[in-house]
Amino acid sequence: LLTVATQLTVRSSSSSASLGDNNNLRVAIIQMRVEEEKNLNLAHCAELVEKAANTGADLLVLPEVWNSEYAVGAFRKNAEKMNFGPSTKLLKMLAKKHKVWIVGGSIPELGDDDCVYNTSPIVNDQGVIVATHRKVHLFDIDVPNKIRFFESETLSAGNQATVVPNFRDHALGVAICYDMRFAELAISMRNKGATILCYPGAFNTVTGPLAYQLLARARALDGQSFVIAASPARNPNSSYQAYGHSIIVDPWGTPVAKAQGHEEEIVVADLSLDAVSDVRAAMRLWDQRRPDVYDLDTSS
């Protein structure tokens, strides 16, 4: 018999937003505990999405690989065709039912080329997948005596920065977990017009305490954008221990809301999107950049 924790904390905060127009947005991170059994995760996701939607959120963000075990050996076994698998069918149904946008964390995707990708589906409030992001930077790490994990043993990498341009008169950038370590990708999403950067992720208990919330704040400063970083809750029975500590950051790099820790909870925040234009007007970083000086060639 498989069971999940039923206790759920809903934590809310505000960035001085007044809801009711396109410049004010309520977002909810679903810090979900993930089990090995896919069907159990699908059912639990539906429960949590309903709870999150009932907070009045306009945008829900799920964590990386919410539908199945986060393990190199499990990615291909759990891979689905985008749009036709049970996970994306569920997300489309839930988005339409609750009239919310969903950044669908990520799922293992089986591509038409038979490669497996770590992919985030972005679903609008009509239940349509309007974009997908394939994780660009695969998580290959070897910290002696602490953690070894190589996504590249099973997964293939994506090759583009992903921005949805027609989200509530704003643009939504989406990247996944290890992508957050690369400022260049955040800057690329900003160049494509993003004002909100979503990072579904599954940082672990080795790197998470050192870098997770720090990187979220750094990418908010790089892009002068809101950042929404969504982690799974920690499952003590899993071979991979997620860090938790999901966080929402404003364009000044200030945390707006964050999870209490690594337990399952829903983190809700009201965002005043006018803050993006205010910050960008006060500090005109894009006018002041010096690409003629920067040498980004890493081949040497």
JSON list of C-alpha atoms in Angstrom, two decimals, residues 38-166:
[
{"chain": "A", "resi": 38, "resn": "LYS", "atom": "CA", "xyz": [3.57, 7.30, -11.43]},
{"chain": "A", "resi": 39, "resn": "ASN", "atom": "CA", "xyz": [-0.18, 6.73, -10.98]},
{"chain": "A", "resi": 40, "resn": "LEU", "atom": "CA", "xyz": [0.08, 7.80, -7.36]},
{"chain": "A", "resi": 41, "resn": "ASN", "atom": "CA", "xyz": [1.86, 11.00, -8.37]},
{"chain": "A", "resi": 42, "resn": "LEU", "atom": "CA", "xyz": [-0.76, 11.81, -10.99]},
{"chain": "A", "resi": 43, "resn": "ALA", "atom": "CA", "xyz": [-3.58, 11.45, -8.47]},
{"chain": "A", "resi": 44, "resn": "HIS", "atom": "CA", "xyz": [-1.74, 13.49, -5.86]},
{"chain": "A", "resi": 45, "resn": "CYS", "atom": "CA", "xyz": [-0.91, 16.21, -8.39]},
{"chain": "A", "resi": 46, "resn": "ALA", "atom": "CA", "xyz": [-4.61, 16.59, -9.18]},
{"chain": "A", "resi": 47, "resn": "GLU", "atom": "CA", "xyz": [-5.38, 17.03, -5.47]},
{"chain": "A", "resi": 48, "resn": "LEU", "atom": "CA", "xyz": [-2.66, 19.64, -4.99]},
{"chain": "A", "resi": 49, "resn": "VAL", "atom": "CA", "xyz": [-3.53, 21.57, -8.15]},
{"chain": "A", "resi": 50, "resn": "GLU", "atom": "CA", "xyz": [-7.12, 21.86, -6.91]},
{"chain": "A", "resi": 51, "resn": "LYS", "atom": "CA", "xyz": [-5.91, 23.15, -3.54]},
{"chain": "A", "resi": 52, "resn": "ALA", "atom": "CA", "xyz": [-3.55, 25.63, -5.21]},
{"chain": "A", "resi": 53, "resn": "ALA", "atom": "CA", "xyz": [-6.22, 26.81, -7.66]},
{"chain": "A", "resi": 54, "resn": "ASN", "atom": "CA", "xyz": [-8.59, 27.38, -4.74]},
{"chain": "A", "resi": 55, "resn": "THR", "atom": "CA", "xyz": [-6.21, 30.05, -3.41]},
{"chain": "A", "resi": 56, "resn": "GLY", "atom": "CA", "xyz": [-7.18, 32.16, -6.42]},
{"chain": "A", "resi": 57, "resn": "ALA", "atom": "CA", "xyz": [-3.82, 31.71, -8.13]},
{"chain": "A", "resi": 58, "resn": "ASP", "atom": "CA", "xyz": [-3.49, 32.65, -11.80]},
{"chain": "A", "resi": 59, "resn": "LEU", "atom": "CA", "xyz": [-0.30, 30.66, -12.34]},
{"chain": "A", "resi": 60, "resn": "LEU", "atom": "CA", "xyz": [0.69, 27.32, -10.78]},
{"chain": "A", "resi": 61, "resn": "VAL", "atom": "CA", "xyz": [4.25, 25.98, -10.91]},
{"chain": "A", "resi": 62, "resn": "LEU", "atom": "CA", "xyz": [5.06, 22.31, -10.33]},
{"chain": "A", "resi": 63, "resn": "PRO", "atom": "CA", "xyz": [8.55, 20.95, -9.55]},
{"chain": "A", "resi": 64, "resn": "GLU", "atom": "CA", "xyz": [11.01, 19.12, -11.78]},
{"chain": "A", "resi": 65, "resn": "VAL", "atom": "CA", "xyz": [10.04, 15.50, -12.59]},
{"chain": "A", "resi": 66, "resn": "TRP", "atom": "CA", "xyz": [6.91, 15.60, -10.43]},
{"chain": "A", "resi": 67, "resn": "ASN", "atom": "CA", "xyz": [5.31, 12.60, -12.11]},
{"chain": "A", "resi": 68, "resn": "SER", "atom": "CA", "xyz": [7.92, 9.91, -11.45]},
{"chain": "A", "resi": 69, "resn": "GLU", "atom": "CA", "xyz": [11.15, 8.96, -9.75]},
{"chain": "A", "resi": 70, "resn": "TYR", "atom": "CA", "xyz": [14.09, 11.32, -10.32]},
{"chain": "A", "resi": 71, "resn": "ALA", "atom": "CA", "xyz": [16.70, 8.71, -11.21]},
{"chain": "A", "resi": 72, "resn": "VAL", "atom": "CA", "xyz": [18.94, 8.18, -14.22]},
{"chain": "A", "resi": 73, "resn": "GLY", "atom": "CA", "xyz": [17.74, 4.62, -14.59]},
{"chain": "A", "resi": 74, "resn": "ALA", "atom": "CA", "xyz": [14.06, 5.60, -14.46]},
{"chain": "A", "resi": 75, "resn": "PHE", "atom": "CA", "xyz": [13.87, 8.42, -17.02]},
{"chain": "A", "resi": 76, "resn": "ARG", "atom": "CA", "xyz": [13.38, 6.28, -20.14]},
{"chain": "A", "resi": 77, "resn": "LYS", "atom": "CA", "xyz": [11.02, 3.88, -18.35]},
{"chain": "A", "resi": 78, "resn": "ASN", "atom": "CA", "xyz": [8.76, 6.81, -17.41]},
{"chain": "A", "resi": 79, "resn": "ALA", "atom": "CA", "xyz": [9.15, 8.83, -20.60]},
{"chain": "A", "resi": 80, "resn": "GLU", "atom": "CA", "xyz": [5.99, 9.96, -22.41]},
{"chain": "A", "resi": 81, "resn": "LYS", "atom": "CA", "xyz": [5.17, 11.53, -25.74]},
{"chain": "A", "resi": 82, "resn": "MET", "atom": "CA", "xyz": [4.42, 15.20, -25.22]},
{"chain": "A", "resi": 83, "resn": "ASN", "atom": "CA", "xyz": [0.69, 15.97, -25.56]},
{"chain": "A", "resi": 84, "resn": "PHE", "atom": "CA", "xyz": [-0.31, 12.31, -25.62]},
{"chain": "A", "resi": 85, "resn": "GLY", "atom": "CA", "xyz": [0.99, 10.87, -22.35]},
{"chain": "A", "resi": 86, "resn": "PRO", "atom": "CA", "xyz": [-1.02, 10.63, -19.11]},
{"chain": "A", "resi": 87, "resn": "SER", "atom": "CA", "xyz": [0.92, 13.44, -17.40]},
{"chain": "A", "resi": 88, "resn": "THR", "atom": "CA", "xyz": [0.33, 16.12, -20.03]},
{"chain": "A", "resi": 89, "resn": "LYS", "atom": "CA", "xyz": [-3.27, 14.98, -20.54]},
{"chain": "A", "resi": 90, "resn": "LEU", "atom": "CA", "xyz": [-3.79, 15.49, -16.82]},
{"chain": "A", "resi": 91, "resn": "LEU", "atom": "CA", "xyz": [-2.20, 18.95, -16.81]},
{"chain": "A", "resi": 92, "resn": "LYS", "atom": "CA", "xyz": [-4.30, 20.09, -19.77]},
{"chain": "A", "resi": 93, "resn": "MET", "atom": "CA", "xyz": [-7.47, 18.86, -18.10]},
{"chain": "A", "resi": 94, "resn": "LEU", "atom": "CA", "xyz": [-6.62, 20.53, -14.78]},
{"chain": "A", "resi": 95, "resn": "ALA", "atom": "CA", "xyz": [-5.65, 23.86, -16.36]},
{"chain": "A", "resi": 96, "resn": "LYS", "atom": "CA", "xyz": [-8.91, 24.02, -18.29]},
{"chain": "A", "resi": 97, "resn": "LYS", "atom": "CA", "xyz": [-11.02, 22.85, -15.36]},
{"chain": "A", "resi": 98, "resn": "HIS", "atom": "CA", "xyz": [-9.57, 25.37, -12.91]},
{"chain": "A", "resi": 99, "resn": "LYS", "atom": "CA", "xyz": [-8.95, 28.13, -15.50]},
{"chain": "A", "resi": 100, "resn": "VAL", "atom": "CA", "xyz": [-5.31, 28.56, -14.51]},
{"chain": "A", "resi": 101, "resn": "TRP", "atom": "CA", "xyz": [-1.97, 28.58, -16.29]},
{"chain": "A", "resi": 102, "resn": "ILE", "atom": "CA", "xyz": [0.32, 25.73, -15.27]},
{"chain": "A", "resi": 103, "resn": "VAL", "atom": "CA", "xyz": [4.06, 25.51, -15.68]},
{"chain": "A", "resi": 104, "resn": "GLY", "atom": "CA", "xyz": [4.09, 21.74, -15.56]},
{"chain": "A", "resi": 105, "resn": "GLY", "atom": "CA", "xyz": [7.38, 21.33, -13.72]},
{"chain": "A", "resi": 106, "resn": "SER", "atom": "CA", "xyz": [9.05, 18.79, -15.93]},
{"chain": "A", "resi": 107, "resn": "ILE", "atom": "CA", "xyz": [8.47, 15.24, -17.08]},
{"chain": "A", "resi": 108, "resn": "PRO", "atom": "CA", "xyz": [10.66, 12.75, -18.94]},
{"chain": "A", "resi": 109, "resn": "GLU", "atom": "CA", "xyz": [9.68, 13.26, -22.59]},
{"chain": "A", "resi": 110, "resn": "LEU", "atom": "CA", "xyz": [10.16, 10.67, -25.33]},
{"chain": "A", "resi": 111, "resn": "GLY", "atom": "CA", "xyz": [10.99, 12.67, -28.44]},
{"chain": "A", "resi": 112, "resn": "ASP", "atom": "CA", "xyz": [10.18, 11.74, -32.01]},
{"chain": "A", "resi": 113, "resn": "ASP", "atom": "CA", "xyz": [13.91, 11.02, -32.38]},
{"chain": "A", "resi": 114, "resn": "ASP", "atom": "CA", "xyz": [13.62, 8.37, -29.62]},
{"chain": "A", "resi": 115, "resn": "CYS", "atom": "CA", "xyz": [15.77, 10.53, -27.33]},
{"chain": "A", "resi": 116, "resn": "VAL", "atom": "CA", "xyz": [14.60, 11.25, -23.80]},
{"chain": "A", "resi": 117, "resn": "TYR", "atom": "CA", "xyz": [14.43, 14.87, -22.67]},
{"chain": "A", "resi": 118, "resn": "ASN", "atom": "CA", "xyz": [13.72, 16.57, -19.35]},
{"chain": "A", "resi": 119, "resn": "THR", "atom": "CA", "xyz": [10.87, 18.77, -20.55]},
{"chain": "A", "resi": 120, "resn": "SER", "atom": "CA", "xyz": [8.57, 21.38, -19.05]},
{"chain": "A", "resi": 121, "resn": "PRO", "atom": "CA", "xyz": [5.14, 21.80, -20.65]},
{"chain": "A", "resi": 122, "resn": "ILE", "atom": "CA", "xyz": [3.54, 25.24, -20.28]},
{"chain": "A", "resi": 123, "resn": "VAL", "atom": "CA", "xyz": [-0.26, 24.99, -20.35]},
{"chain": "A", "resi": 124, "resn": "ASN", "atom": "CA", "xyz": [-2.60, 27.97, -20.68]},
{"chain": "A", "resi": 125, "resn": "ASP", "atom": "CA", "xyz": [-5.94, 28.40, -18.94]},
{"chain": "A", "resi": 126, "resn": "GLN", "atom": "CA", "xyz": [-7.74, 26.89, -21.92]},
{"chain": "A", "resi": 127, "resn": "GLY", "atom": "CA", "xyz": [-5.90, 23.61, -21.45]},
{"chain": "A", "resi": 128, "resn": "VAL", "atom": "CA", "xyz": [-3.54, 24.07, -24.42]},
{"chain": "A", "resi": 129, "resn": "ILE", "atom": "CA", "xyz": [0.20, 23.41, -24.29]},
{"chain": "A", "resi": 130, "resn": "VAL", "atom": "CA", "xyz": [1.52, 26.71, -25.65]},
{"chain": "A", "resi": 131, "resn": "ALA", "atom": "CA", "xyz": [5.23, 25.95, -25.28]},
{"chain": "A", "resi": 132, "resn": "THR", "atom": "CA", "xyz": [7.70, 23.38, -24.00]},
{"chain": "A", "resi": 133, "resn": "HIS", "atom": "CA", "xyz": [11.20, 23.77, -22.61]},
{"chain": "A", "resi": 134, "resn": "ARG", "atom": "CA", "xyz": [13.74, 20.98, -22.88]},
{"chain": "A", "resi": 135, "resn": "LYS", "atom": "CA", "xyz": [16.39, 21.28, -20.18]},
{"chain": "A", "resi": 136, "resn": "VAL", "atom": "CA", "xyz": [19.43, 22.86, -21.83]},
{"chain": "A", "resi": 137, "resn": "HIS", "atom": "CA", "xyz": [22.11, 22.15, -19.22]},
{"chain": "A", "resi": 138, "resn": "LEU", "atom": "CA", "xyz": [22.08, 18.53, -18.10]},
{"chain": "A", "resi": 139, "resn": "PHE", "atom": "CA", "xyz": [22.87, 17.88, -14.46]},
{"chain": "A", "resi": 140, "resn": "ASP", "atom": "CA", "xyz": [26.21, 16.08, -14.50]},
{"chain": "A", "resi": 141, "resn": "ILE", "atom": "CA", "xyz": [27.90, 16.33, -11.12]},
{"chain": "A", "resi": 142, "resn": "ASP", "atom": "CA", "xyz": [30.46, 14.35, -9.13]},
{"chain": "A", "resi": 143, "resn": "VAL", "atom": "CA", "xyz": [31.17, 15.62, -5.62]},
{"chain": "A", "resi": 144, "resn": "PRO", "atom": "CA", "xyz": [33.48, 13.01, -4.05]},
{"chain": "A", "resi": 145, "resn": "ASN", "atom": "CA", "xyz": [31.93, 11.12, -1.13]},
{"chain": "A", "resi": 146, "resn": "LYS", "atom": "CA", "xyz": [28.71, 13.14, -1.42]},
{"chain": "A", "resi": 147, "resn": "ILE", "atom": "CA", "xyz": [26.84, 12.82, -4.71]},
{"chain": "A", "resi": 148, "resn": "ARG", "atom": "CA", "xyz": [27.32, 11.52, -8.24]},
{"chain": "A", "resi": 149, "resn": "PHE", "atom": "CA", "xyz": [24.54, 12.08, -10.76]},
{"chain": "A", "resi": 150, "resn": "PHE", "atom": "CA", "xyz": [24.85, 12.22, -14.56]},
{"chain": "A", "resi": 151, "resn": "GLU", "atom": "CA", "xyz": [21.65, 13.04, -16.45]},
{"chain": "A", "resi": 152, "resn": "SER", "atom": "CA", "xyz": [23.58, 12.76, -19.71]},
{"chain": "A", "resi": 153, "resn": "GLU", "atom": "CA", "xyz": [23.79, 8.98, -19.23]},
{"chain": "A", "resi": 154, "resn": "THR", "atom": "CA", "xyz": [20.10, 8.85, -20.18]},
{"chain": "A", "resi": 155, "resn": "LEU", "atom": "CA", "xyz": [18.88, 12.28, -21.23]},
{"chain": "A", "resi": 156, "resn": "SER", "atom": "CA", "xyz": [19.54, 14.51, -24.22]},
{"chain": "A", "resi": 157, "resn": "ALA", "atom": "CA", "xyz": [19.80, 18.29, -23.94]},
{"chain": "A", "resi": 158, "resn": "GLY", "atom": "CA", "xyz": [17.51, 20.93, -25.36]},
{"chain": "A", "resi": 159, "resn": "ASN", "atom": "CA", "xyz": [18.89, 23.77, -27.46]},
{"chain": "A", "resi": 160, "resn": "GLN", "atom": "CA", "xyz": [16.83, 26.92, -26.90]},
{"chain": "A", "resi": 161, "resn": "ALA", "atom": "CA", "xyz": [15.81, 29.56, -24.41]},
{"chain": "A", "resi": 162, "resn": "THR", "atom": "CA", "xyz": [12.05, 29.31, -23.90]},
{"chain": "A", "resi": 163, "resn": "VAL", "atom": "CA", "xyz": [9.78, 32.33, -23.51]},
{"chain": "A", "resi": 164, "resn": "VAL", "atom": "CA", "xyz": [5.98, 32.43, -23.79]},
{"chain": "A", "resi": 165, "resn": "PRO", "atom": "CA", "xyz": [5.25, 35.97, -25.06]},
{"chain": "A", "resi": 166, "resn": "ASN", "atom": "CA", "xyz": [1.50, 36.19, -24.50]}
]
